[in-house]
PDB file of C-alpha atoms in Angstrom:
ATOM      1  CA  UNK A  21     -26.949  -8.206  55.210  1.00 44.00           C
ATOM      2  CA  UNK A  22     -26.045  -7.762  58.755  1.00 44.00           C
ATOM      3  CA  UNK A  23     -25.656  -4.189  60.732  1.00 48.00           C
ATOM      4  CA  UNK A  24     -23.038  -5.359  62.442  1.00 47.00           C
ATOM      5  CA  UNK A  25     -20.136  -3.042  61.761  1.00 50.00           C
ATOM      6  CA  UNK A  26     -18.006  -3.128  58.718  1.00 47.00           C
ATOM      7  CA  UNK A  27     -14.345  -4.153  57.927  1.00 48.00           C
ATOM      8  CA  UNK A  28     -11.726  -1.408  58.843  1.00 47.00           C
ATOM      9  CA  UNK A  29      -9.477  -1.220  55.245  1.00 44.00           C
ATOM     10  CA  UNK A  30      -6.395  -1.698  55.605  1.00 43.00           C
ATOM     11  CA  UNK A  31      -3.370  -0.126  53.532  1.00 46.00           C
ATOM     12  CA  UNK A  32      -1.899  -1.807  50.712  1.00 44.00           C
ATOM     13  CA  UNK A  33       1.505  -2.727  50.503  1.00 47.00           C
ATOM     14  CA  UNK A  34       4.378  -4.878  49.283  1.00 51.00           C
ATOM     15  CA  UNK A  35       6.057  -7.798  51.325  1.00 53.00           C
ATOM     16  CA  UNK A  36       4.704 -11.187  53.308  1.00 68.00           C
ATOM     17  CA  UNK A  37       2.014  -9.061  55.137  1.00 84.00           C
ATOM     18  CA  UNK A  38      -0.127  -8.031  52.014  1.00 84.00           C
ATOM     19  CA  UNK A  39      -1.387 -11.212  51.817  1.00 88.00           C
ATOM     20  CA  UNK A  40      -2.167 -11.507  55.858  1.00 90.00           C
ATOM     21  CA  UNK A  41      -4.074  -7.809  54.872  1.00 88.00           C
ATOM     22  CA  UNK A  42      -6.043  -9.290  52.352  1.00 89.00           C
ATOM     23  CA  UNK A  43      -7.167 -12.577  54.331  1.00 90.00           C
ATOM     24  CA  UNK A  44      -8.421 -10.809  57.103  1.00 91.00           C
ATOM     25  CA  UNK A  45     -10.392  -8.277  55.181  1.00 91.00           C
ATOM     26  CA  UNK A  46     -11.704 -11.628  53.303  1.00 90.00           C
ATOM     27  CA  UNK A  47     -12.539 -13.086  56.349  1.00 92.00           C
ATOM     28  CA  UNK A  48     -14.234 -10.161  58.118  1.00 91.00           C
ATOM     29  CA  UNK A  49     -16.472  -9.402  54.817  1.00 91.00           C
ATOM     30  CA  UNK A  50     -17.511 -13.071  54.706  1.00 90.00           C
ATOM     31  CA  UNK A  51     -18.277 -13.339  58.375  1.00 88.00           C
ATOM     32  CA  UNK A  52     -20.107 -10.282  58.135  1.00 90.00           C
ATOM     33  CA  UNK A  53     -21.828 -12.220  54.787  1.00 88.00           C
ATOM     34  CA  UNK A  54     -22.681 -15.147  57.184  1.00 89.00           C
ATOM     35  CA  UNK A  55     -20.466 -17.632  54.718  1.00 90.00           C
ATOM     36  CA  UNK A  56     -16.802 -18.358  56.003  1.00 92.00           C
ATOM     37  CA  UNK A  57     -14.715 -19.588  53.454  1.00 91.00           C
ATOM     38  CA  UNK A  58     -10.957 -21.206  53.535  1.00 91.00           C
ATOM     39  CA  UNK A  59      -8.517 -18.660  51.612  1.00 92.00           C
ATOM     40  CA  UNK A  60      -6.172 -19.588  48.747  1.00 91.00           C
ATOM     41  CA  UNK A  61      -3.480 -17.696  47.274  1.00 90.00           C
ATOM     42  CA  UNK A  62      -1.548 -17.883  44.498  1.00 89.00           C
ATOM     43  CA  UNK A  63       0.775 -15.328  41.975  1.00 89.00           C
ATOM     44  CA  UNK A  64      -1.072 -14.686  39.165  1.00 85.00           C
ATOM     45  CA  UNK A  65       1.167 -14.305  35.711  1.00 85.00           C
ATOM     46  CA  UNK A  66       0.308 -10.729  35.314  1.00 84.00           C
ATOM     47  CA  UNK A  67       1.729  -9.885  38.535  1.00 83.00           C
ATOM     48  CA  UNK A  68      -1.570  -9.535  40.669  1.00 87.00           C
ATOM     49  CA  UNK A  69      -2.807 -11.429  43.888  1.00 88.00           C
ATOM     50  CA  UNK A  70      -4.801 -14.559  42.876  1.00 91.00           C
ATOM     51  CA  UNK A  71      -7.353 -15.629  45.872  1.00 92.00           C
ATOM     52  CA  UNK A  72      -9.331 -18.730  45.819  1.00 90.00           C
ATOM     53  CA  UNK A  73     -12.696 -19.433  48.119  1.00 92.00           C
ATOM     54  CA  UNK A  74     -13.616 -22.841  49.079  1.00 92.00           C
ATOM     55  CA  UNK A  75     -16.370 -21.947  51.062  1.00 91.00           C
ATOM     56  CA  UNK A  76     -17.273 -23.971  54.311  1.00 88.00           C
ATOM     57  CA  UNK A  77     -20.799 -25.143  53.165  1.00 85.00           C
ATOM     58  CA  UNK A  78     -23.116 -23.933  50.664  1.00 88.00           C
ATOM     59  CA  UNK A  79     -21.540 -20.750  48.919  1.00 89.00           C
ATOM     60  CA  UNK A  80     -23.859 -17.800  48.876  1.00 89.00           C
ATOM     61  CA  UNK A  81     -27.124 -17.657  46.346  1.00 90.00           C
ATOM     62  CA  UNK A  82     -25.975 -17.354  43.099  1.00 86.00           C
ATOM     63  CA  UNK A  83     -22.464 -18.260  43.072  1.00 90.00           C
ATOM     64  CA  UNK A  84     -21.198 -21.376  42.000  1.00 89.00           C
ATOM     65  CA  UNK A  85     -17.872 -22.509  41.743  1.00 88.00           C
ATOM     66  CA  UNK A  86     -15.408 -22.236  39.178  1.00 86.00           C
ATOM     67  CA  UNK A  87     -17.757 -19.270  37.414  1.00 87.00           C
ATOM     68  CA  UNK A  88     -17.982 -15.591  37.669  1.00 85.00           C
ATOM     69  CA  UNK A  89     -21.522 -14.403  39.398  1.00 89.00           C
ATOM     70  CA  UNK A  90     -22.111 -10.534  40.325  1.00 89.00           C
ATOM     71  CA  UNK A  91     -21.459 -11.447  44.117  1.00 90.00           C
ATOM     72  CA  UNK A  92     -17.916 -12.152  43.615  1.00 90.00           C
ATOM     73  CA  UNK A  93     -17.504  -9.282  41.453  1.00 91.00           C
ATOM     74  CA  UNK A  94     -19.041  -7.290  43.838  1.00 90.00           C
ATOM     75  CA  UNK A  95     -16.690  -8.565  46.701  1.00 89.00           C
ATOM     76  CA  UNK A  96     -13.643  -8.263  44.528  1.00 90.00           C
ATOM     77  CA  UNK A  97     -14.509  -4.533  43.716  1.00 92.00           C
ATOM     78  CA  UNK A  98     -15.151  -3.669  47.442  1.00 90.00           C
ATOM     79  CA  UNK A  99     -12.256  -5.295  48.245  1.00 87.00           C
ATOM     80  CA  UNK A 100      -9.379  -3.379  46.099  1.00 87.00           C
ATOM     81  CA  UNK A 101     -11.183  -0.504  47.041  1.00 87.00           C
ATOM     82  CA  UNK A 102     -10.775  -1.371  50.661  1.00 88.00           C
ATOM     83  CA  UNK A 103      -7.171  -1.760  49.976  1.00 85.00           C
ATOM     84  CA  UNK A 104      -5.945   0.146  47.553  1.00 81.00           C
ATOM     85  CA  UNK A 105      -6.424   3.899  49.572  1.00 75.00           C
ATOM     86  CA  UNK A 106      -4.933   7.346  47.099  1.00 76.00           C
ATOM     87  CA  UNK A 107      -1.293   7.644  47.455  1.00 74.00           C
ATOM     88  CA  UNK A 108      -0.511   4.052  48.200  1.00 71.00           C
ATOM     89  CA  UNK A 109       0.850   1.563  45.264  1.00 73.00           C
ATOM     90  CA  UNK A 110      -1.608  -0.576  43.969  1.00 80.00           C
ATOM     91  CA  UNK A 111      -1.465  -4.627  43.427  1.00 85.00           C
ATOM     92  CA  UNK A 112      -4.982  -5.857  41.868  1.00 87.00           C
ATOM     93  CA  UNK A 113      -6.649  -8.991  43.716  1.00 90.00           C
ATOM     94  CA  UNK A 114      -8.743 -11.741  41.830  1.00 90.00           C
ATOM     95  CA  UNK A 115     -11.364 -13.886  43.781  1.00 93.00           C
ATOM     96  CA  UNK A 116     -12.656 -16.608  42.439  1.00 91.00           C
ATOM     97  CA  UNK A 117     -15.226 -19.027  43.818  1.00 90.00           C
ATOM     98  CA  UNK A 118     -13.829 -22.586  44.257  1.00 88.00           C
ATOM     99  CA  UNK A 119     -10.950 -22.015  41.505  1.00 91.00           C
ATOM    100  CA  UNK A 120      -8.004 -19.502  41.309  1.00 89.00           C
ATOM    101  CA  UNK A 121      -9.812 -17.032  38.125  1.00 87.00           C
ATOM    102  CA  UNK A 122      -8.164 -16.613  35.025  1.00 84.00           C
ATOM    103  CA  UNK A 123      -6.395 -13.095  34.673  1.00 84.00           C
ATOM    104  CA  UNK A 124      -7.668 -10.524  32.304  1.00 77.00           C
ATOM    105  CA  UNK A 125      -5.301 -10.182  29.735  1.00 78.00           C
ATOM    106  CA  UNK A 126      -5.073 -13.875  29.306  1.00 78.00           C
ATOM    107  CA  UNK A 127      -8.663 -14.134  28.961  1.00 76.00           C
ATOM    108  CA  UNK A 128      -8.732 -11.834  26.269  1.00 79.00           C
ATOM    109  CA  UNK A 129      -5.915 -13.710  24.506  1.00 80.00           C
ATOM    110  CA  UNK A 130      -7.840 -16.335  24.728  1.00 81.00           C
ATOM    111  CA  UNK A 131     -11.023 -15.190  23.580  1.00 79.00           C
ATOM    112  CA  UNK A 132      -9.405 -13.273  20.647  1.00 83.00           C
ATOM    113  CA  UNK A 133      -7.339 -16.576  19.546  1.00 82.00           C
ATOM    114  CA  UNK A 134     -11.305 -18.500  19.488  1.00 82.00           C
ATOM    115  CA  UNK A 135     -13.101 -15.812  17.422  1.00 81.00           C
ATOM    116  CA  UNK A 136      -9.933 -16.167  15.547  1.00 82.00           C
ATOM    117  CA  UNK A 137     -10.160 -19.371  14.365  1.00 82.00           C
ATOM    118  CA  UNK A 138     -14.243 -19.524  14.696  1.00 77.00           C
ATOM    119  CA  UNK A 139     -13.859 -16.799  11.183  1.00 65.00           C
ATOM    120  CA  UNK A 140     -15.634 -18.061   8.376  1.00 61.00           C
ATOM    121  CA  UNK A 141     -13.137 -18.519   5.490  1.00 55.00           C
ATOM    122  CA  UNK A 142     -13.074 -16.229   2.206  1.00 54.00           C
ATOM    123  CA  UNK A 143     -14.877 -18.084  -0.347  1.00 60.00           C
ATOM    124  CA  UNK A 144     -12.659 -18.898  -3.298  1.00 60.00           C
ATOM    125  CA  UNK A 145     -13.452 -16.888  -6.727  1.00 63.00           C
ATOM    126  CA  UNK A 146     -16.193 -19.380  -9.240  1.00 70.00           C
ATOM    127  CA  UNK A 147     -15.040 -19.651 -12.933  1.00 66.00           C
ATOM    128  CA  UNK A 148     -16.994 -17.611 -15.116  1.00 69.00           C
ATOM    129  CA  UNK A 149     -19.397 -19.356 -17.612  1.00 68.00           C
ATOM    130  CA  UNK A 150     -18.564 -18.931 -21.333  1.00 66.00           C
ATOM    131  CA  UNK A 151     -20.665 -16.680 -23.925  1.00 66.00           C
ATOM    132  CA  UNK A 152     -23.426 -18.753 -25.186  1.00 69.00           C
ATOM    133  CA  UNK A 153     -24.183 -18.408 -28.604  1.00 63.00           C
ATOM    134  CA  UNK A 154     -26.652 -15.812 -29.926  1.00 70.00           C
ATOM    135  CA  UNK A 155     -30.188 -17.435 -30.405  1.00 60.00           C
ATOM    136  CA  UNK A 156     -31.845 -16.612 -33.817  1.00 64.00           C
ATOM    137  CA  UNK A 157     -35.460 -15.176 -33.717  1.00 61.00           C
ATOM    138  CA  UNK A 158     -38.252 -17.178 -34.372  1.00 66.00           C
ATOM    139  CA  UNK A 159     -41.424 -16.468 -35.871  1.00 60.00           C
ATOM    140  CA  UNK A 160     -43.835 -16.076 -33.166  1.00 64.00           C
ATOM    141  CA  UNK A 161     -46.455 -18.710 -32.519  1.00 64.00           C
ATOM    142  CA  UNK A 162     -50.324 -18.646 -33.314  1.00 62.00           C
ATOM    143  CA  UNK A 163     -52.578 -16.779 -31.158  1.00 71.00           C
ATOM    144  CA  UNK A 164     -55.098 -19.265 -28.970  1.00 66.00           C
ATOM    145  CA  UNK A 165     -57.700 -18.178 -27.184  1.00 62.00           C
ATOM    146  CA  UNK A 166     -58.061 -18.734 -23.778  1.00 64.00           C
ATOM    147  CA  UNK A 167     -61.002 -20.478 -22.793  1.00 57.00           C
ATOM    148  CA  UNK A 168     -63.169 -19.074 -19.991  1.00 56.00           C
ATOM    149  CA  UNK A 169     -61.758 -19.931 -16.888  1.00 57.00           C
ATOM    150  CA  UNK A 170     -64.222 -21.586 -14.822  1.00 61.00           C
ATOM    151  CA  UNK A 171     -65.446 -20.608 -10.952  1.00 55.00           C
ATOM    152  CA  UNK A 172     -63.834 -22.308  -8.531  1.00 62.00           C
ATOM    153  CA  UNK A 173     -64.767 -22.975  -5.296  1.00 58.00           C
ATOM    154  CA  UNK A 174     -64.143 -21.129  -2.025  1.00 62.00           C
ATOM    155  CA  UNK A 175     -61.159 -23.020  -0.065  1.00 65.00           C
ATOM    156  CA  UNK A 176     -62.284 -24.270   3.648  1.00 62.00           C
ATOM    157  CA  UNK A 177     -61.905 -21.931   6.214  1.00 69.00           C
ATOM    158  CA  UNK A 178     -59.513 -22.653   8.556  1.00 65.00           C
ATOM    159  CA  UNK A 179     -59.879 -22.632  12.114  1.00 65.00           C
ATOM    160  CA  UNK A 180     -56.851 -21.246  14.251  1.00 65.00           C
ATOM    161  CA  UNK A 181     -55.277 -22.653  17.095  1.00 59.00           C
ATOM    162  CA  UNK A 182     -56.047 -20.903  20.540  1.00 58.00           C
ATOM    163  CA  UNK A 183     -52.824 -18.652  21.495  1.00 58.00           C
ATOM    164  CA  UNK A 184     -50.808 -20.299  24.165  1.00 51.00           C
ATOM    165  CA  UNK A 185     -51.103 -18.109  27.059  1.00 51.00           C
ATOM    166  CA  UNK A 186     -48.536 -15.026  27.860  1.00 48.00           C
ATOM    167  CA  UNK A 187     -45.910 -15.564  30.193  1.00 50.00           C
ATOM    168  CA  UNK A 188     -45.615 -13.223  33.119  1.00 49.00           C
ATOM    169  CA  UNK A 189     -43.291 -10.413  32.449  1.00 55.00           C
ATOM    170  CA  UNK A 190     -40.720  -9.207  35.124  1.00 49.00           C
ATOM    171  CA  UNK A 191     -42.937  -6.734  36.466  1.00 59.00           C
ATOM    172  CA  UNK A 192     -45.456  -9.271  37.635  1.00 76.00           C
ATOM    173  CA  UNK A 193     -44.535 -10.394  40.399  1.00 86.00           C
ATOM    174  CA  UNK A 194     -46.661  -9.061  42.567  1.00 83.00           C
ATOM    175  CA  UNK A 195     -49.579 -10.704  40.313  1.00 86.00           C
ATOM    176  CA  UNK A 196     -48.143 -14.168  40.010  1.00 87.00           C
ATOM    177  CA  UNK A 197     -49.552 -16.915  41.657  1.00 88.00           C
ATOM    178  CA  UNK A 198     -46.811 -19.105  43.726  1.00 90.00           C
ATOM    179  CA  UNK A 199     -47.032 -21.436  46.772  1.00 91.00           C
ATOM    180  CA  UNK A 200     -45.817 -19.918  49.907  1.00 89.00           C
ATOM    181  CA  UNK A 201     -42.221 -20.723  51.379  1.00 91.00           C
ATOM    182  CA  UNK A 202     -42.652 -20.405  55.287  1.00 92.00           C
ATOM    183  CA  UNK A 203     -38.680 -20.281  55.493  1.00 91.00           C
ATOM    184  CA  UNK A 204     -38.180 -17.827  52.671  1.00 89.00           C
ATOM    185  CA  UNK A 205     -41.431 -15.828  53.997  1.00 91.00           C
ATOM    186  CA  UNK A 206     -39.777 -15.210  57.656  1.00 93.00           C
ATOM    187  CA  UNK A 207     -36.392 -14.184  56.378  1.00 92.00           C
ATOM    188  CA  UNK A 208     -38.278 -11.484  53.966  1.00 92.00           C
ATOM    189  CA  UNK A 209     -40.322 -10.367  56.359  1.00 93.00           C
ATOM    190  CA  UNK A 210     -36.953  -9.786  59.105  1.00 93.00           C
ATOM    191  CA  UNK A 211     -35.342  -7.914  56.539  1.00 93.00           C
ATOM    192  CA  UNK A 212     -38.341  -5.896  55.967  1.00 93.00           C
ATOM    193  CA  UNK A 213     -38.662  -5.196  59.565  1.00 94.00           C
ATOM    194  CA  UNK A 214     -34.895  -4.560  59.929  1.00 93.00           C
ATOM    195  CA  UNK A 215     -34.824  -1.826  56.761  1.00 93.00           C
ATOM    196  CA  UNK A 216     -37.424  -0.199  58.565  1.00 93.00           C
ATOM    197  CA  UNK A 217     -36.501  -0.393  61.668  1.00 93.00           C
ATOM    198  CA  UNK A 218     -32.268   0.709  60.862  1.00 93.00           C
ATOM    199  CA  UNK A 219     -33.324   2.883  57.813  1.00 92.00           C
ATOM    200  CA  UNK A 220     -30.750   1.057  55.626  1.00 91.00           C
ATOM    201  CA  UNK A 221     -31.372   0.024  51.831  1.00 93.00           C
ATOM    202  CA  UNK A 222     -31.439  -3.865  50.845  1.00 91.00           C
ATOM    203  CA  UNK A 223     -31.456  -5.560  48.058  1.00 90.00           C
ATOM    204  CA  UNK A 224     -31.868  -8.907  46.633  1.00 89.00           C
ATOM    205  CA  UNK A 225     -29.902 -10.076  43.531  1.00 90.00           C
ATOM    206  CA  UNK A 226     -29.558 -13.535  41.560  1.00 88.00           C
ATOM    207  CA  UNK A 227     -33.276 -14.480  42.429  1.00 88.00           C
ATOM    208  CA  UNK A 228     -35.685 -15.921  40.073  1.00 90.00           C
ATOM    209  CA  UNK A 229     -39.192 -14.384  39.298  1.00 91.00           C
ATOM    210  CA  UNK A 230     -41.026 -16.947  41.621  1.00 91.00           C
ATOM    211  CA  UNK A 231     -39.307 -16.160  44.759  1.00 92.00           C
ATOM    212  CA  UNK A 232     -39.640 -12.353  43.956  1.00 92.00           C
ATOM    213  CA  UNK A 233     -42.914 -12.904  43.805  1.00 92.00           C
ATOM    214  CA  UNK A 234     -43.051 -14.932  47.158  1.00 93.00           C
ATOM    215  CA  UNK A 235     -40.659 -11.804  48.518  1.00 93.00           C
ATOM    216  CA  UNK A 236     -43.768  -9.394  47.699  1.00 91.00           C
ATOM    217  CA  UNK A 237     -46.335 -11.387  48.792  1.00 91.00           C
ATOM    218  CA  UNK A 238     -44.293 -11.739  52.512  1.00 91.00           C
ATOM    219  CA  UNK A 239     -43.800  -7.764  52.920  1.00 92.00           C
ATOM    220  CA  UNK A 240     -47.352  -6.908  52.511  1.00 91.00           C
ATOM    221  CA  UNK A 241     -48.000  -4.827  55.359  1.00 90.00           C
ATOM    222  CA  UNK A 242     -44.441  -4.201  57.199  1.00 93.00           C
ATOM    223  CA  UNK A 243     -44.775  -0.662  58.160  1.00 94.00           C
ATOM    224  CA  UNK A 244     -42.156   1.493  57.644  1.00 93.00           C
ATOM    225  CA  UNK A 245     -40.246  -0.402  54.341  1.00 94.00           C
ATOM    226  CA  UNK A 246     -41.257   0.187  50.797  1.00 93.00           C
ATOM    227  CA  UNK A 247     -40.504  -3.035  48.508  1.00 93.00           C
ATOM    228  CA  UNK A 248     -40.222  -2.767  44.849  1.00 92.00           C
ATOM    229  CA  UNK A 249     -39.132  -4.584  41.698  1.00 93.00           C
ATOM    230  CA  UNK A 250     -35.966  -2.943  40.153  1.00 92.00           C
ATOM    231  CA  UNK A 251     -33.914  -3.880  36.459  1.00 90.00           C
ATOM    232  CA  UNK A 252     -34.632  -6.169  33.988  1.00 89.00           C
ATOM    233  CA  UNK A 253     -33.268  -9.483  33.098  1.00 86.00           C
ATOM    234  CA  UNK A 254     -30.593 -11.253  35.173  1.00 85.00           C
ATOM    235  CA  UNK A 255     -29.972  -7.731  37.129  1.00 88.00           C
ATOM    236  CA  UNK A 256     -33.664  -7.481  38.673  1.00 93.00           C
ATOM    237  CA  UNK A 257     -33.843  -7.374  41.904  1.00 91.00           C
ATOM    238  CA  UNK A 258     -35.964  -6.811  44.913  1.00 92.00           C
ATOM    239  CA  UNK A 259     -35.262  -3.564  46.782  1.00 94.00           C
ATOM    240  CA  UNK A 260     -35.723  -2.384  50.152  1.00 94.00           C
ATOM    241  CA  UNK A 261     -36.438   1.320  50.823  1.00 95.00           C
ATOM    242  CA  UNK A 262     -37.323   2.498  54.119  1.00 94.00           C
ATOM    243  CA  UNK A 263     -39.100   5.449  54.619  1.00 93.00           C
ATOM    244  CA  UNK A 264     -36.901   6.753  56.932  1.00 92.00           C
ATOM    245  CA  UNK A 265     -33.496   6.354  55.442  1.00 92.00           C
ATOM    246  CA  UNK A 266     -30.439   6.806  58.149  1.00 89.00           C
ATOM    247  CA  UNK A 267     -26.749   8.002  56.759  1.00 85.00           C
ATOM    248  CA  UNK A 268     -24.151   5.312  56.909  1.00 75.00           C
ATOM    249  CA  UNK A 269     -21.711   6.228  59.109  1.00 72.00           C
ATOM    250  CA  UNK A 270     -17.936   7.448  57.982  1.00 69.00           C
ATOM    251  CA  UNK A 271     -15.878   4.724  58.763  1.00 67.00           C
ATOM    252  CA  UNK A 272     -18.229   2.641  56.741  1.00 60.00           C
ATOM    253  CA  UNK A 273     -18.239   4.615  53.341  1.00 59.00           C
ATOM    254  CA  UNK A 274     -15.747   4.118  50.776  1.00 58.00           C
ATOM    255  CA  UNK A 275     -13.084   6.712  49.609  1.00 58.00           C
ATOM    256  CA  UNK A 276     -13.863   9.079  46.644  1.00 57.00           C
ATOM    257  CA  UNK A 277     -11.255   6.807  44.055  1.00 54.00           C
ATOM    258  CA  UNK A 278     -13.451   6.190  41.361  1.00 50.00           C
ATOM    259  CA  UNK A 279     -11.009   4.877  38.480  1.00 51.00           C
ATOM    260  CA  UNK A 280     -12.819   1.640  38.017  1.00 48.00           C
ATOM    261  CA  UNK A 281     -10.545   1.068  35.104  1.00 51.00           C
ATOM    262  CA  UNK A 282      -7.494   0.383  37.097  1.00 52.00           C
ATOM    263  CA  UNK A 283      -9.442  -2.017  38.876  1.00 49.00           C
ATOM    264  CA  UNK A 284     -11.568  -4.360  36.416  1.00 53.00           C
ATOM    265  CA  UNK A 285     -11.127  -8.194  36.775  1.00 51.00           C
TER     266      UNK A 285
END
């Protein structure tokens, strides 16, 4: 989250210099991330570009290798965007973090084959039991009387158990008590500054409810920034809204080419 300037795209194309055009848009959006990476490529079977970061040093919050995390989505979507401009043929990239990912239609093959054989069987058809013979009435039985039942007694009372106490739902942070990070207190309190001072919009992802809560408690009183709690589940986040906003400039903004369906990993 840097506003240093973005990654010019560069047009796709066939031949030994697509790859050169993909590592150094790689290597420009990671520097700009603050996380170089060494760059990996291999052919994937269905005929697309196969790239493989083995990042120089921790990877970034909330990637891990060898599984899919919304960053690397996210920087494989910007990416094909970046290169694949209108009018100019298309060859889809895969990133993966640590590993070279799996392409899409063998991953479906593959999950379709496992809820193939995961199917419950048909249960096999039970013999049906033979006519039993028709009983013969009997006469009926005496009458008895019923003797008076008698009063019982009232059954103990039972005490219940005290209700174990509510967890905190996601929009609680800002009521959630958490011991203060100095580290993760300065670097909220930059970005803070930096929203408000730039009037650009941030946004945290992949953080759990503690630290959002931490976040909240380390903006209180920036001038200038709004913070807030956004989504539910794994896709909350903490957003940055200055009260100023500023308009990102051309160069920056990506072409209007949304088919999103050419371009799913």
């Amino acid at each position: 989250m840097s506003d240093a300037q973005a990654p010019e795209a560069l047009p796709a194309g066939n031949g030994s210099d697509f790859r050169a055009r993909v590592e150094r848009l790689l290597t420009d959006i990671l520097g700009l991330m603050g996380f170089p990476a060494r760059i990996d490529f291999k052919d994937a079977s269905d005929g697309s570009l196969s790239v493989a970061l083995h990042f120089q040093g921790e990877p970034p919050p909330g990637v891990e290798p060898g599984k899919r995390s919304q960053v690397v989505d996210s920087m494989q979507f910007l990416l094909n965007k970046m290169l694949h401009r209108p009018g100019t043929e298309r060859r889809f990239v895969l990133v993966g973090a640590g590993i070279h990912p799996e392409p899409r239609s063998e991953r479906l093959k593959r999950e379709q084959a496992a809820a193939a054989t995961q199917a419950p069987a048909a249960p096999a058809p039970q013999p049906q039991p033979a006519p039993q013979p028709r009983a013969q009435p009997q006469a009926p039985a005496p009458r008895q009387e019923k003797a008076p039942a008698r009063a019982q007694a009232p059954a103990p009372r039972q005490e219940k158990a005290p209700a174990a106490p509510a967890r905190p739902s996601d929009s609680d942070e800002r009521s959630l008590e958490v011991a203060e990070d100095p580290a993760l207190r300065e670097v909220a309190r930059k970005l803070a500054e930096k929203s408000a001072s730039l009037g650009r919009f941030y946004a945290l992802v992949n953080v759990k409810q503690e630290d959002r809560a931490r976040v909240m408690k380390a903006v209180e009183g920036v001038p200038g920034v709004k913070v807030s709690c956004e989504g539910e589940g794994r896709n909350r986040r903490v957003v940055f809204t200055p009260a100023k906003p500023a308009p990102l400039p051309k160069r920056s903004m990506l072409p209007e080419d949304d088919d999103e369906d050419d371009l799913e990993g």
